Amino acid sequence: MSQEKEAGSPRVGVLKFALWGAALVGAAVVVYIISQAFITPRAKGGLKDLTRGEMSRLVLPAEASAAPATSFLDADGKPVRIGDFRGKVVVVNLWATWCAPCVLEMPTLAKLAEAQKGRDVVVLAISIDRDKDADKARAFIGKNAPLAFYRDPKSSLPFSLTPPTAAMPTTLIFGRDGVEHARMLGEADWGGKDAAAVIDRLLEEK
């Protein structure tokens, strides 16, 4: 087979595609590393030194972003906003019953909520299940006390964030100032010492 025919073969085409894909992924990783290097720590040292263990995948925003004004519903169907809890550290978990990692991590969020009772901390587990699955979601949260049932059946909140998210689960941590200080994409253990250290640090900030 001539070199010209070999160059135009499907095998070579696949190889070129794979190499381009690898190059793009590598470029994305480099951009991410560079962007992380320029993140400015928050007041009192920020959270950068606490991105370890179960919190090693915690993303710290380069710029402060206030919680969106988008409302969601409480257990009684009353509109609620993240800003209603300003003055407290707010842990917002976006989840759904069809999301296996969401279901697996929920008991750890319940453990976090239990451990933080009596402190200025609130854990909001907000279901994005549609109305037809609301009862299923409510029943699931009922098995994860002391978490309360909140829902966003139109999935408005995830796309109101800065930047928006389509990942489930996504957990966001807002400080007393109502600003997002960190977020986690994917499942994590929120009931351990690593998460507790993040909460403790934000509680120190007035």
Short mmCIF file of C-alpha atoms in Angstrom, two decimals:
data_model
loop_
_atom_site.label_atom_id
_atom_site.label_comp_id
_atom_site.label_asym_id
_atom_site.label_seq_id
_atom_site.Cartn_x
_atom_site.Cartn_y
_atom_site.Cartn_z
CA MET A 1 0.00 0.00 0.00
CA SER A 2 1.36 3.42 -0.92
CA GLN A 3 1.94 6.16 1.67
CA GLU A 4 -0.82 8.23 0.05
CA LYS A 5 -3.39 5.45 0.45
CA GLU A 6 -2.27 4.78 4.01
CA ALA A 7 -2.62 8.45 4.90
CA GLY A 8 -6.22 8.41 3.73
CA SER A 9 -7.17 5.12 5.41
CA PRO A 10 -9.85 4.99 8.14
CA ARG A 11 -7.28 3.75 10.64
CA VAL A 12 -5.11 6.82 10.19
CA GLY A 13 -8.19 9.03 10.38
CA VAL A 14 -9.17 7.51 13.72
CA LEU A 15 -5.63 7.97 15.00
CA LYS A 16 -5.63 11.63 14.01
CA PHE A 17 -8.99 12.12 15.70
CA ALA A 18 -7.68 10.49 18.89
CA LEU A 19 -4.59 12.69 18.88
CA TRP A 20 -6.66 15.84 18.39
CA GLY A 21 -8.95 14.74 21.23
CA ALA A 22 -6.00 14.15 23.53
CA ALA A 23 -4.58 17.56 22.62
CA LEU A 24 -7.88 19.29 23.41
CA VAL A 25 -8.20 17.53 26.77
CA GLY A 26 -4.61 18.43 27.60
CA ALA A 27 -5.25 22.06 26.71
CA ALA A 28 -8.33 22.13 28.92
CA VAL A 29 -6.35 20.75 31.84
CA VAL A 30 -3.63 23.38 31.36
CA VAL A 31 -6.21 26.19 31.26
CA TYR A 32 -7.83 24.85 34.42
CA ILE A 33 -4.51 24.65 36.27
CA ILE A 34 -3.56 28.19 35.22
CA SER A 35 -6.96 29.57 36.28
CA GLN A 36 -6.67 27.86 39.66
CA ALA A 37 -3.23 29.37 40.17
CA PHE A 38 -4.69 32.86 39.99
CA ILE A 39 -7.54 32.28 42.45
CA THR A 40 -7.30 34.88 45.19
CA PRO A 41 -7.86 33.44 48.68
CA ARG A 42 -10.86 34.80 50.54
CA ALA A 43 -10.77 36.74 53.79
CA LYS A 44 -8.84 35.07 56.63
CA GLY A 45 -7.02 32.78 54.22
CA GLY A 46 -9.98 31.60 52.20
CA LEU A 47 -10.54 27.89 51.68
CA LYS A 48 -7.67 26.94 49.38
CA ASP A 49 -5.74 25.16 52.12
CA LEU A 50 -8.83 23.09 52.94
CA THR A 51 -9.23 21.55 49.48
CA ARG A 52 -8.00 18.17 50.64
CA GLY A 53 -9.34 14.70 51.35
CA GLU A 54 -13.05 14.53 50.57
CA MET A 55 -12.91 18.22 49.68
CA SER A 56 -10.01 17.90 47.23
CA ARG A 57 -12.36 18.50 44.28
CA LEU A 58 -13.82 21.64 45.81
CA VAL A 59 -13.83 24.46 43.24
CA LEU A 60 -13.11 27.95 44.55
CA PRO A 61 -14.54 30.74 42.35
CA ALA A 62 -12.04 33.32 41.17
CA GLU A 63 -14.64 36.07 41.53
CA ALA A 64 -17.29 36.59 44.20
CA SER A 65 -20.79 35.79 43.00
CA ALA A 66 -23.92 36.48 45.02
CA ALA A 67 -26.63 33.85 45.30
CA PRO A 68 -29.20 34.16 42.51
CA ALA A 69 -32.58 35.68 43.30
CA THR A 70 -34.28 32.67 41.70
CA SER A 71 -36.82 31.09 44.00
CA PHE A 72 -37.55 27.43 44.72
CA LEU A 73 -40.27 25.81 46.85
CA ASP A 74 -40.31 24.61 50.44
CA ALA A 75 -42.30 21.59 51.65
CA ASP A 76 -45.50 23.68 51.75
CA GLY A 77 -45.02 25.06 48.24
CA LYS A 78 -43.95 28.49 49.50
CA PRO A 79 -41.31 30.33 47.40
CA VAL A 80 -37.90 30.51 49.06
CA ARG A 81 -34.59 32.05 48.03
CA ILE A 82 -31.05 31.31 49.11
CA GLY A 83 -30.79 34.97 50.11
CA ASP A 84 -33.48 34.39 52.75
CA PHE A 85 -30.78 32.64 54.80
CA ARG A 86 -28.23 35.44 54.57
CA GLY A 87 -26.18 35.69 57.75
CA LYS A 88 -25.71 31.94 57.87
CA VAL A 89 -23.43 29.51 56.07
CA VAL A 90 -25.67 27.89 53.47
CA VAL A 91 -24.92 24.52 51.89
CA VAL A 92 -27.08 24.06 48.79
CA ASN A 93 -27.27 20.59 47.28
CA LEU A 94 -28.96 20.19 43.89
CA TRP A 95 -30.13 16.61 43.43
CA ALA A 96 -32.72 14.30 41.85
CA THR A 97 -34.11 10.84 42.60
CA TRP A 98 -32.90 9.60 39.19
CA CYS A 99 -29.32 10.57 40.05
CA ALA A 100 -27.58 7.60 41.72
CA PRO A 101 -24.64 9.62 43.15
CA CYS A 102 -27.15 12.11 44.61
CA VAL A 103 -28.95 9.31 46.43
CA LEU A 104 -25.69 7.84 47.71
CA GLU A 105 -24.36 11.10 49.18
CA MET A 106 -27.63 12.31 50.75
CA PRO A 107 -27.08 10.53 54.10
CA THR A 108 -23.76 12.39 54.44
CA LEU A 109 -25.56 15.71 53.95
CA ALA A 110 -28.02 14.66 56.64
CA LYS A 111 -25.06 13.88 58.89
CA LEU A 112 -23.65 17.35 58.20
CA ALA A 113 -26.98 18.99 59.02
CA GLU A 114 -27.22 17.02 62.26
CA ALA A 115 -23.67 17.91 63.30
CA GLN A 116 -24.26 21.62 62.62
CA LYS A 117 -27.48 21.92 64.63
CA GLY A 118 -27.48 24.99 66.87
CA ARG A 119 -24.96 26.81 64.66
CA ASP A 120 -25.50 29.40 61.93
CA VAL A 121 -25.54 26.72 59.24
CA VAL A 122 -28.37 25.54 57.01
CA VAL A 123 -28.30 22.62 54.58
CA LEU A 124 -30.73 22.95 51.68
CA ALA A 125 -31.23 19.77 49.67
CA ILE A 126 -33.17 21.00 46.63
CA SER A 127 -34.73 18.39 44.37
CA ILE A 128 -34.99 19.16 40.67
CA ASP A 129 -37.41 16.27 40.12
CA ARG A 130 -40.47 17.13 38.06
CA ASP A 131 -43.88 17.54 39.70
CA LYS A 132 -44.84 13.95 38.87
CA ASP A 133 -41.93 12.70 41.02
CA ALA A 134 -42.39 15.18 43.89
CA ASP A 135 -43.88 12.58 46.25
CA LYS A 136 -41.01 10.19 45.57
CA ALA A 137 -38.47 12.93 46.31
CA ARG A 138 -40.33 14.01 49.45
CA ALA A 139 -40.39 10.43 50.75
CA PHE A 140 -36.66 10.05 50.13
CA ILE A 141 -35.79 13.22 52.03
CA GLY A 142 -38.09 12.03 54.82
CA LYS A 143 -35.65 9.16 55.32
CA ASN A 144 -32.75 11.58 55.66
CA ALA A 145 -33.67 13.67 58.68
CA PRO A 146 -33.04 16.40 59.70
CA LEU A 147 -33.00 17.56 56.07
CA ALA A 148 -36.12 19.47 55.01
CA PHE A 149 -37.79 19.04 51.62
CA TYR A 150 -37.18 21.71 49.01
CA ARG A 151 -37.77 21.45 45.27
CA ASP A 152 -37.18 23.25 42.00
CA PRO A 153 -39.37 21.36 39.51
CA LYS A 154 -38.48 23.66 36.59
CA SER A 155 -34.72 23.36 37.23
CA SER A 156 -34.45 27.15 37.25
CA LEU A 157 -31.86 27.45 40.02
CA PRO A 158 -29.02 25.43 38.41
CA PHE A 159 -29.08 27.66 35.34
CA SER A 160 -29.30 30.87 37.39
CA LEU A 161 -25.94 30.24 39.04
CA THR A 162 -22.69 31.91 37.96
CA PRO A 163 -21.55 29.87 36.14
CA PRO A 164 -24.60 27.66 35.51
CA THR A 165 -24.40 23.94 36.21
CA ALA A 166 -25.95 20.88 34.63
CA ALA A 167 -24.04 18.41 36.81
CA MET A 168 -25.95 16.36 39.36
CA PRO A 169 -25.26 16.46 42.16
CA THR A 170 -23.84 19.95 42.56
CA THR A 171 -23.22 21.34 46.02
CA LEU A 172 -22.60 25.03 46.62
CA ILE A 173 -21.43 26.70 49.81
CA PHE A 174 -22.45 30.30 50.49
CA GLY A 175 -20.91 32.34 53.29
CA ARG A 176 -22.66 34.62 55.75
CA ASP A 177 -22.21 37.37 53.16
CA GLY A 178 -24.55 35.60 50.73
CA VAL A 179 -21.69 34.97 48.30
CA GLU A 180 -20.67 31.62 46.83
CA HIS A 181 -17.35 30.53 48.32
CA ALA A 182 -17.06 27.03 46.87
CA ARG A 183 -18.82 24.34 44.91
CA MET A 184 -18.49 20.62 44.38
CA LEU A 185 -19.46 18.89 41.16
CA GLY A 186 -20.32 15.28 41.84
CA GLU A 187 -20.67 13.13 44.92
CA ALA A 188 -18.71 13.71 48.13
CA ASP A 189 -18.76 12.73 51.79
CA TRP A 190 -20.21 15.76 53.59
CA GLY A 191 -20.33 14.09 56.97
CA GLY A 192 -16.61 13.98 57.67
CA LYS A 193 -13.92 16.22 59.12
CA ASP A 194 -12.89 17.71 55.78
CA ALA A 195 -16.32 19.20 55.13
CA ALA A 196 -16.61 20.28 58.77
CA ALA A 197 -13.35 22.22 58.45
CA VAL A 198 -14.73 24.16 55.48
CA ILE A 199 -17.89 25.05 57.41
CA ASP A 200 -15.89 26.07 60.47
CA ARG A 201 -13.70 28.38 58.38
CA LEU A 202 -16.71 30.15 56.87
CA LEU A 203 -18.40 30.49 60.25
CA GLU A 204 -15.36 32.47 61.41
CA GLU A 205 -16.01 35.09 58.76
CA LYS A 206 -18.42 37.75 59.96
#
